[in-house]
């Protein structure tokens, strides 16, 4: 396995500029060279880019339940490996394994499974996407806005239970989605802050005033904007309106054209800008498998076309791949590659406190990278300096 790689003649999308036809050197899993001129040092392998290929930081999906036949709640190392192995094919180099509302034992079992599997994932750093931790979605949410979360397991924030889960997860829980109106004295919110966990507003029926109060008390994230939340009315902007206008709140967005109308995606982009949006998939096990019947949170989900639905017609997660979300986002907003880099990587790394390692192309950072052509096709995914996915063309002259 090659431990050094030079990417040459490629447009490098950094935080501040696009370096045209530059050179990026990767060594021992990290970026060790960025310049407009070739390096003097030797690299074991050289990739010469085609005209108009763009190099961006690897994508970070902070809200993903499963895909490719696997679900985080399966609570097996095989399920986690299936997910981590397939994600680079859509441009995702790291992710947060996301739970769904279930009985306490099942959630605990899933948390413990990630803990046991993670060392193996770290050993596979150059061949699969890296799990950065866990996103606990539910059960501390509103029954009125359950969405596809099984209502029978929804409960009010329970501090001792959460402590138990945090201990079981060996502190791997990074984000918790909760409904602030259920946390009547904000004790749960305070606890999340003390433990340096991101409190995310979601599956909530709160009015805008409650959201503003929660943000003042330290909530700084919103789970899948527009979905499973009180919706915008011009006299009561509700959760959606507060999420769009409060600058403290980073906002997740599923850009599949199904969970939110393209105009709503455009509205979010106009309101939040690329500085405060985080693109996610919220995908479930059916992703990559086609139409049929699947399981999600103990419920039957039918996939028809691009939609995953419960029996009553409720959307049950997505089958979106990050690379397709990027296509949609570019089409709807006409944003550039610099903005895509922020919304798919930089902002997530910053929220997770990992901006010293991930989220942008800088010397010393981990070599998690993606290459796109100018039409928005994903050409290559690099995990920790190793090429893990490469789109094959009809003509096999990728390496000159």
CSV table of N, CA and C in Angstrom, one decimal, residues 247-356:
chain,number,residue,atom,x,y,z
A,247,UNK,N,-28.7,33.4,14.1
A,247,UNK,CA,-27.3,33.2,13.6
A,247,UNK,C,-26.5,32.2,14.5
A,248,UNK,N,-27.0,32.0,15.7
A,248,UNK,CA,-26.2,31.0,16.6
A,248,UNK,C,-26.4,29.6,16.1
A,249,UNK,N,-27.5,29.3,15.3
A,249,UNK,CA,-27.8,28.0,15.0
A,249,UNK,C,-27.3,27.5,13.6
A,250,UNK,N,-26.5,26.5,13.7
A,250,UNK,CA,-26.1,25.7,12.5
A,250,UNK,C,-27.3,24.8,12.1
A,251,UNK,N,-27.5,24.7,10.8
A,251,UNK,CA,-28.8,24.0,10.4
A,251,UNK,C,-28.5,22.9,9.4
A,252,UNK,N,-28.9,21.7,9.8
A,252,UNK,CA,-28.8,20.5,8.9
A,252,UNK,C,-29.8,20.7,7.8
A,253,UNK,N,-29.5,20.2,6.6
A,253,UNK,CA,-30.4,20.2,5.5
A,253,UNK,C,-30.3,19.0,4.6
A,254,UNK,N,-31.4,18.3,4.3
A,254,UNK,CA,-31.4,17.1,3.4
A,254,UNK,C,-31.7,17.7,2.0
A,255,UNK,N,-30.7,17.6,1.1
A,255,UNK,CA,-30.9,18.2,-0.2
A,255,UNK,C,-31.2,17.1,-1.2
A,256,UNK,N,-32.3,16.4,-1.0
A,256,UNK,CA,-32.7,15.4,-2.0
A,256,UNK,C,-33.9,15.8,-2.9
A,257,UNK,N,-34.4,17.0,-2.6
A,257,UNK,CA,-35.5,17.5,-3.4
A,257,UNK,C,-36.9,16.9,-3.0
A,258,UNK,N,-36.8,16.0,-1.9
A,258,UNK,CA,-38.0,15.3,-1.5
A,258,UNK,C,-38.4,15.8,0.0
A,259,UNK,N,-37.4,15.8,0.8
A,259,UNK,CA,-37.6,16.3,2.2
A,259,UNK,C,-37.9,17.8,2.3
A,260,UNK,N,-37.4,18.5,1.3
A,260,UNK,CA,-37.7,19.9,1.2
A,260,UNK,C,-37.8,20.3,-0.3
A,261,UNK,N,-38.8,21.1,-0.6
A,261,UNK,CA,-38.9,21.6,-2.0
A,261,UNK,C,-37.7,22.4,-2.4
A,262,UNK,N,-37.2,22.3,-3.6
A,262,UNK,CA,-36.1,23.0,-4.1
A,262,UNK,C,-36.1,24.5,-3.6
A,263,UNK,N,-37.3,25.1,-3.7
A,263,UNK,CA,-37.4,26.6,-3.3
A,263,UNK,C,-37.1,26.7,-1.8
A,264,UNK,N,-37.5,25.7,-1.0
A,264,UNK,CA,-37.2,25.8,0.5
A,264,UNK,C,-35.7,25.6,0.7
A,265,UNK,N,-35.1,24.8,-0.1
A,265,UNK,CA,-33.6,24.7,0.0
A,265,UNK,C,-33.0,26.0,-0.4
A,266,UNK,N,-33.5,26.6,-1.4
A,266,UNK,CA,-32.9,27.9,-1.8
A,266,UNK,C,-33.1,29.0,-0.8
A,267,UNK,N,-34.3,28.9,-0.1
A,267,UNK,CA,-34.6,29.9,1.0
A,267,UNK,C,-33.6,29.7,2.1
A,268,UNK,N,-33.4,28.4,2.5
A,268,UNK,CA,-32.4,28.2,3.6
A,268,UNK,C,-31.0,28.7,3.2
A,269,UNK,N,-30.6,28.5,1.9
A,269,UNK,CA,-29.3,29.0,1.5
A,269,UNK,C,-29.3,30.5,1.5
A,270,UNK,N,-30.3,31.2,1.1
A,270,UNK,CA,-30.4,32.6,1.2
A,270,UNK,C,-30.4,33.2,2.6
A,271,UNK,N,-31.0,32.5,3.5
A,271,UNK,CA,-31.1,32.9,4.9
A,271,UNK,C,-29.9,32.6,5.7
A,272,UNK,N,-29.4,31.4,5.6
A,272,UNK,CA,-28.3,30.9,6.4
A,272,UNK,C,-26.9,31.1,5.7
A,273,UNK,N,-26.9,31.1,4.4
A,273,UNK,CA,-25.6,31.1,3.7
A,273,UNK,C,-24.8,29.9,3.9
A,274,UNK,N,-23.7,29.7,3.2
A,274,UNK,CA,-22.9,28.5,3.3
A,274,UNK,C,-22.2,28.4,4.6
A,275,UNK,N,-22.2,29.5,5.4
A,275,UNK,CA,-21.5,29.5,6.7
A,275,UNK,C,-22.2,28.8,7.7
A,276,UNK,N,-23.6,28.6,7.6
A,276,UNK,CA,-24.4,28.0,8.7
A,276,UNK,C,-25.2,26.8,8.3
A,277,UNK,N,-25.0,26.3,7.1
A,277,UNK,CA,-25.7,25.1,6.6
A,277,UNK,C,-24.8,23.9,6.7
A,278,UNK,N,-25.4,22.8,7.0
A,278,UNK,CA,-24.6,21.5,7.0
A,278,UNK,C,-25.5,20.5,6.2
A,279,UNK,N,-25.0,20.1,5.1
A,279,UNK,CA,-25.7,19.1,4.3
A,279,UNK,C,-25.5,17.7,4.9
A,280,UNK,N,-26.7,17.0,5.0
A,280,UNK,CA,-26.7,15.6,5.5
A,280,UNK,C,-27.5,14.7,4.6
A,281,UNK,N,-27.4,13.4,4.9
A,281,UNK,CA,-28.3,12.5,4.1
A,281,UNK,C,-29.5,12.0,4.9
A,282,UNK,N,-29.3,11.8,6.2
A,282,UNK,CA,-30.4,11.2,7.0
A,282,UNK,C,-30.8,9.9,6.4
A,283,UNK,N,-29.8,9.1,5.8
A,283,UNK,CA,-30.2,8.0,5.0
A,283,UNK,C,-30.4,6.7,5.9
A,284,UNK,N,-31.2,5.8,5.4
A,284,UNK,CA,-31.5,4.5,6.1
A,284,UNK,C,-31.0,3.4,5.2
A,285,UNK,N,-31.3,2.1,5.7
A,285,UNK,CA,-30.6,1.0,5.1
A,285,UNK,C,-30.9,0.7,3.6
A,286,UNK,N,-32.0,1.3,3.1
A,286,UNK,CA,-32.4,1.0,1.7
A,286,UNK,C,-31.5,1.8,0.7
A,287,UNK,N,-30.8,2.8,1.2
A,287,UNK,CA,-29.9,3.5,0.3
A,287,UNK,C,-29.0,2.5,-0.5
A,288,UNK,N,-29.0,2.7,-1.8
A,288,UNK,CA,-28.1,1.9,-2.7
A,288,UNK,C,-28.7,0.5,-3.1
A,289,UNK,N,-30.0,0.3,-2.6
A,289,UNK,CA,-30.5,-1.1,-2.8
A,289,UNK,C,-31.7,-1.1,-3.8
A,290,UNK,N,-32.3,0.1,-4.1
A,290,UNK,CA,-33.5,0.1,-5.0
A,290,UNK,C,-34.8,-0.1,-4.3
A,291,UNK,N,-35.9,-0.2,-5.1
A,291,UNK,CA,-37.2,-0.3,-4.5
A,291,UNK,C,-37.4,-1.6,-3.7
A,292,UNK,N,-38.4,-1.5,-2.8
A,292,UNK,CA,-38.6,-2.7,-2.0
A,292,UNK,C,-39.1,-2.4,-0.6
A,293,UNK,N,-39.1,-3.4,0.3
A,293,UNK,CA,-39.6,-3.2,1.6
A,293,UNK,C,-38.4,-3.4,2.6
A,294,UNK,N,-38.3,-2.5,3.5
A,294,UNK,CA,-37.2,-2.5,4.5
A,294,UNK,C,-37.6,-2.2,5.9
A,295,UNK,N,-36.7,-2.4,6.8
A,295,UNK,CA,-37.0,-2.1,8.2
A,295,UNK,C,-36.2,-0.8,8.7
A,296,UNK,N,-36.9,0.0,9.5
A,296,UNK,CA,-36.3,1.2,10.1
A,296,UNK,C,-36.9,1.5,11.4
A,297,UNK,N,-36.1,1.4,12.5
A,297,UNK,CA,-36.7,1.6,13.8
A,297,UNK,C,-37.8,0.6,14.2
A,298,UNK,N,-37.7,-0.6,13.7
A,298,UNK,CA,-38.7,-1.6,14.0
A,298,UNK,C,-40.0,-1.4,13.2
A,299,UNK,N,-40.0,-0.5,12.2
A,299,UNK,CA,-41.1,-0.3,11.4
A,299,UNK,C,-40.9,-0.7,9.9
A,300,UNK,N,-41.9,-1.0,9.2
A,300,UNK,CA,-41.8,-1.4,7.8
A,300,UNK,C,-41.7,-0.1,6.9
A,301,UNK,N,-40.7,0.0,6.1
A,301,UNK,CA,-40.6,1.2,5.2
A,301,UNK,C,-40.6,0.6,3.8
A,302,UNK,N,-41.4,1.3,2.9
A,302,UNK,CA,-41.5,0.9,1.5
A,302,UNK,C,-40.7,2.0,0.7
A,303,UNK,N,-39.8,1.6,-0.1
A,303,UNK,CA,-39.1,2.5,-1.0
A,303,UNK,C,-39.7,2.4,-2.4
A,304,UNK,N,-40.3,3.6,-2.8
A,304,UNK,CA,-40.8,3.7,-4.2
A,304,UNK,C,-40.2,4.9,-4.9
A,305,UNK,N,-39.5,4.7,-6.0
A,305,UNK,CA,-38.8,5.8,-6.6
A,305,UNK,C,-37.7,6.3,-5.7
A,306,UNK,N,-37.7,7.6,-5.4
A,306,UNK,CA,-36.7,8.1,-4.5
A,306,UNK,C,-37.1,8.3,-3.1
A,307,UNK,N,-38.4,7.8,-2.8
A,307,UNK,CA,-38.9,8.1,-1.5
A,307,UNK,C,-39.0,6.8,-0.6
A,308,UNK,N,-38.6,7.0,0.7
A,308,UNK,CA,-38.8,5.9,1.7
A,308,UNK,C,-39.9,6.3,2.6
A,309,UNK,N,-41.0,5.5,2.6
A,309,UNK,CA,-42.2,5.9,3.3
A,309,UNK,C,-42.7,4.8,4.3
A,310,UNK,N,-43.2,5.3,5.5
A,310,UNK,CA,-43.9,4.4,6.4
A,310,UNK,C,-45.3,4.1,5.8
A,311,UNK,N,-46.0,3.1,6.4
A,311,UNK,CA,-47.3,2.7,5.8
A,311,UNK,C,-48.3,3.9,5.7
A,312,UNK,N,-48.2,4.9,6.6
A,312,UNK,CA,-49.1,6.0,6.6
A,312,UNK,C,-48.6,7.2,5.7
A,313,UNK,N,-47.6,6.9,5.0
A,313,UNK,CA,-47.1,7.9,4.0
A,313,UNK,C,-46.0,8.9,4.6
A,314,UNK,N,-45.7,8.7,5.9
A,314,UNK,CA,-44.6,9.6,6.5
A,314,UNK,C,-43.3,9.2,5.9
A,315,UNK,N,-42.5,10.3,5.6
A,315,UNK,CA,-41.1,10.0,5.1
A,315,UNK,C,-40.3,9.4,6.2
A,316,UNK,N,-39.6,8.3,5.9
A,316,UNK,CA,-38.8,7.6,6.9
A,316,UNK,C,-37.3,7.6,6.5
A,317,UNK,N,-36.7,8.7,6.9
A,317,UNK,CA,-35.3,8.9,6.4
A,317,UNK,C,-35.2,9.0,4.9
A,318,UNK,N,-34.0,8.9,4.4
A,318,UNK,CA,-33.8,9.1,2.9
A,318,UNK,C,-33.0,8.0,2.3
A,319,UNK,N,-32.9,8.0,1.0
A,319,UNK,CA,-32.0,7.0,0.4
A,319,UNK,C,-30.9,7.9,-0.4
A,320,UNK,N,-30.7,9.1,0.1
A,320,UNK,CA,-29.8,10.1,-0.5
A,320,UNK,C,-28.4,9.7,-0.3
A,321,UNK,N,-27.6,9.8,-1.4
A,321,UNK,CA,-26.1,9.8,-1.3
A,321,UNK,C,-25.6,11.2,-1.3
A,322,UNK,N,-24.5,11.4,-0.5
A,322,UNK,CA,-24.0,12.8,-0.4
A,322,UNK,C,-23.7,13.4,-1.8
A,323,UNK,N,-23.1,12.6,-2.7
A,323,UNK,CA,-22.7,13.1,-4.0
A,323,UNK,C,-24.0,13.6,-4.7
A,324,UNK,N,-25.1,13.0,-4.6
A,324,UNK,CA,-26.3,13.4,-5.2
A,324,UNK,C,-26.9,14.7,-4.6
A,325,UNK,N,-26.7,14.8,-3.3
A,325,UNK,CA,-27.1,16.0,-2.5
A,325,UNK,C,-26.4,17.2,-3.0
A,326,UNK,N,-25.1,17.0,-3.3
A,326,UNK,CA,-24.3,18.1,-3.8
A,326,UNK,C,-24.8,18.5,-5.2
A,327,UNK,N,-25.1,17.6,-6.0
A,327,UNK,CA,-25.7,17.9,-7.4
A,327,UNK,C,-26.9,18.8,-7.2
A,328,UNK,N,-27.8,18.3,-6.4
A,328,UNK,CA,-29.1,19.1,-6.1
A,328,UNK,C,-28.8,20.5,-5.6
A,329,UNK,N,-27.9,20.6,-4.7
A,329,UNK,CA,-27.6,21.9,-4.0
A,329,UNK,C,-27.0,22.8,-5.1
A,330,UNK,N,-26.1,22.3,-5.9
A,330,UNK,CA,-25.5,23.2,-6.9
A,330,UNK,C,-26.6,23.7,-8.0
A,331,UNK,N,-27.5,22.7,-8.3
A,331,UNK,CA,-28.5,23.1,-9.3
A,331,UNK,C,-29.5,24.1,-8.7
A,332,UNK,N,-29.9,24.0,-7.5
A,332,UNK,CA,-30.9,24.8,-6.9
A,332,UNK,C,-30.4,26.2,-6.5
A,333,UNK,N,-29.1,26.3,-6.0
A,333,UNK,CA,-28.6,27.5,-5.5
A,333,UNK,C,-27.6,28.2,-6.4
A,334,UNK,N,-27.0,27.4,-7.4
A,334,UNK,CA,-25.9,27.9,-8.2
A,334,UNK,C,-24.7,28.3,-7.4
A,335,UNK,N,-24.5,27.6,-6.3
A,335,UNK,CA,-23.4,27.9,-5.4
A,335,UNK,C,-22.1,27.3,-6.0
A,336,UNK,N,-21.0,27.8,-5.6
A,336,UNK,CA,-19.7,27.4,-6.1
A,336,UNK,C,-19.1,26.3,-5.3
A,337,UNK,N,-17.9,25.8,-5.7
A,337,UNK,CA,-17.2,24.7,-5.0
A,337,UNK,C,-16.8,25.1,-3.6
A,338,UNK,N,-16.5,26.4,-3.4
A,338,UNK,CA,-16.1,26.9,-2.1
A,338,UNK,C,-17.2,26.8,-1.1
A,339,UNK,N,-18.4,27.1,-1.5
A,339,UNK,CA,-19.6,27.0,-0.7
A,339,UNK,C,-19.9,25.5,-0.4
A,340,UNK,N,-19.8,24.6,-1.4
A,340,UNK,CA,-20.0,23.2,-1.2
A,340,UNK,C,-19.0,22.6,-0.1
A,341,UNK,N,-17.8,23.0,-0.2
A,341,UNK,CA,-16.8,22.6,0.8
A,341,UNK,C,-17.2,22.9,2.2
A,342,UNK,N,-17.7,24.1,2.4
A,342,UNK,CA,-18.2,24.6,3.7
A,342,UNK,C,-19.4,23.7,4.2
A,343,UNK,N,-20.4,23.6,3.3
A,343,UNK,CA,-21.6,22.9,3.7
A,343,UNK,C,-21.5,21.4,3.8
A,344,UNK,N,-20.5,20.8,3.2
A,344,UNK,CA,-20.3,19.3,3.3
A,344,UNK,C,-19.2,18.9,4.2
A,345,UNK,N,-18.4,19.9,4.7
A,345,UNK,CA,-17.2,19.5,5.4
A,345,UNK,C,-16.8,20.5,6.5
A,346,UNK,N,-16.4,21.7,6.1
A,346,UNK,CA,-15.9,22.7,7.0
A,346,UNK,C,-16.8,22.9,8.2
A,347,UNK,N,-18.1,23.2,8.0
A,347,UNK,CA,-19.0,23.5,9.0
A,347,UNK,C,-19.2,22.4,10.0
A,348,UNK,N,-19.3,21.1,9.5
A,348,UNK,CA,-19.4,20.0,10.3
A,348,UNK,C,-18.2,19.8,11.2
A,349,UNK,N,-17.0,19.9,10.6
A,349,UNK,CA,-15.8,19.8,11.4
A,349,UNK,C,-15.7,20.8,12.5
A,350,UNK,N,-16.1,22.0,12.2
A,350,UNK,CA,-16.1,23.1,13.2
A,350,UNK,C,-17.1,22.8,14.3
A,351,UNK,N,-18.3,22.4,14.0
A,351,UNK,CA,-19.3,22.1,15.0
A,351,UNK,C,-18.8,21.0,15.9
A,352,UNK,N,-18.1,20.0,15.4
A,352,UNK,CA,-17.6,18.9,16.2
A,352,UNK,C,-16.3,19.2,16.9
A,353,UNK,N,-15.7,20.4,16.7
A,353,UNK,CA,-14.5,20.7,17.3
A,353,UNK,C,-13.3,20.0,16.7
A,354,UNK,N,-13.4,19.6,15.4
A,354,UNK,CA,-12.3,18.8,14.8
A,354,UNK,C,-11.7,19.6,13.7
A,355,UNK,N,-11.8,21.0,13.7
A,355,UNK,CA,-11.3,21.8,12.6
A,355,UNK,C,-9.8,21.8,12.5
A,356,UNK,N,-9.1,21.3,13.6
A,356,UNK,CA,-7.6,21.2,13.5
A,356,UNK,C,-7.2,20.0,12.7
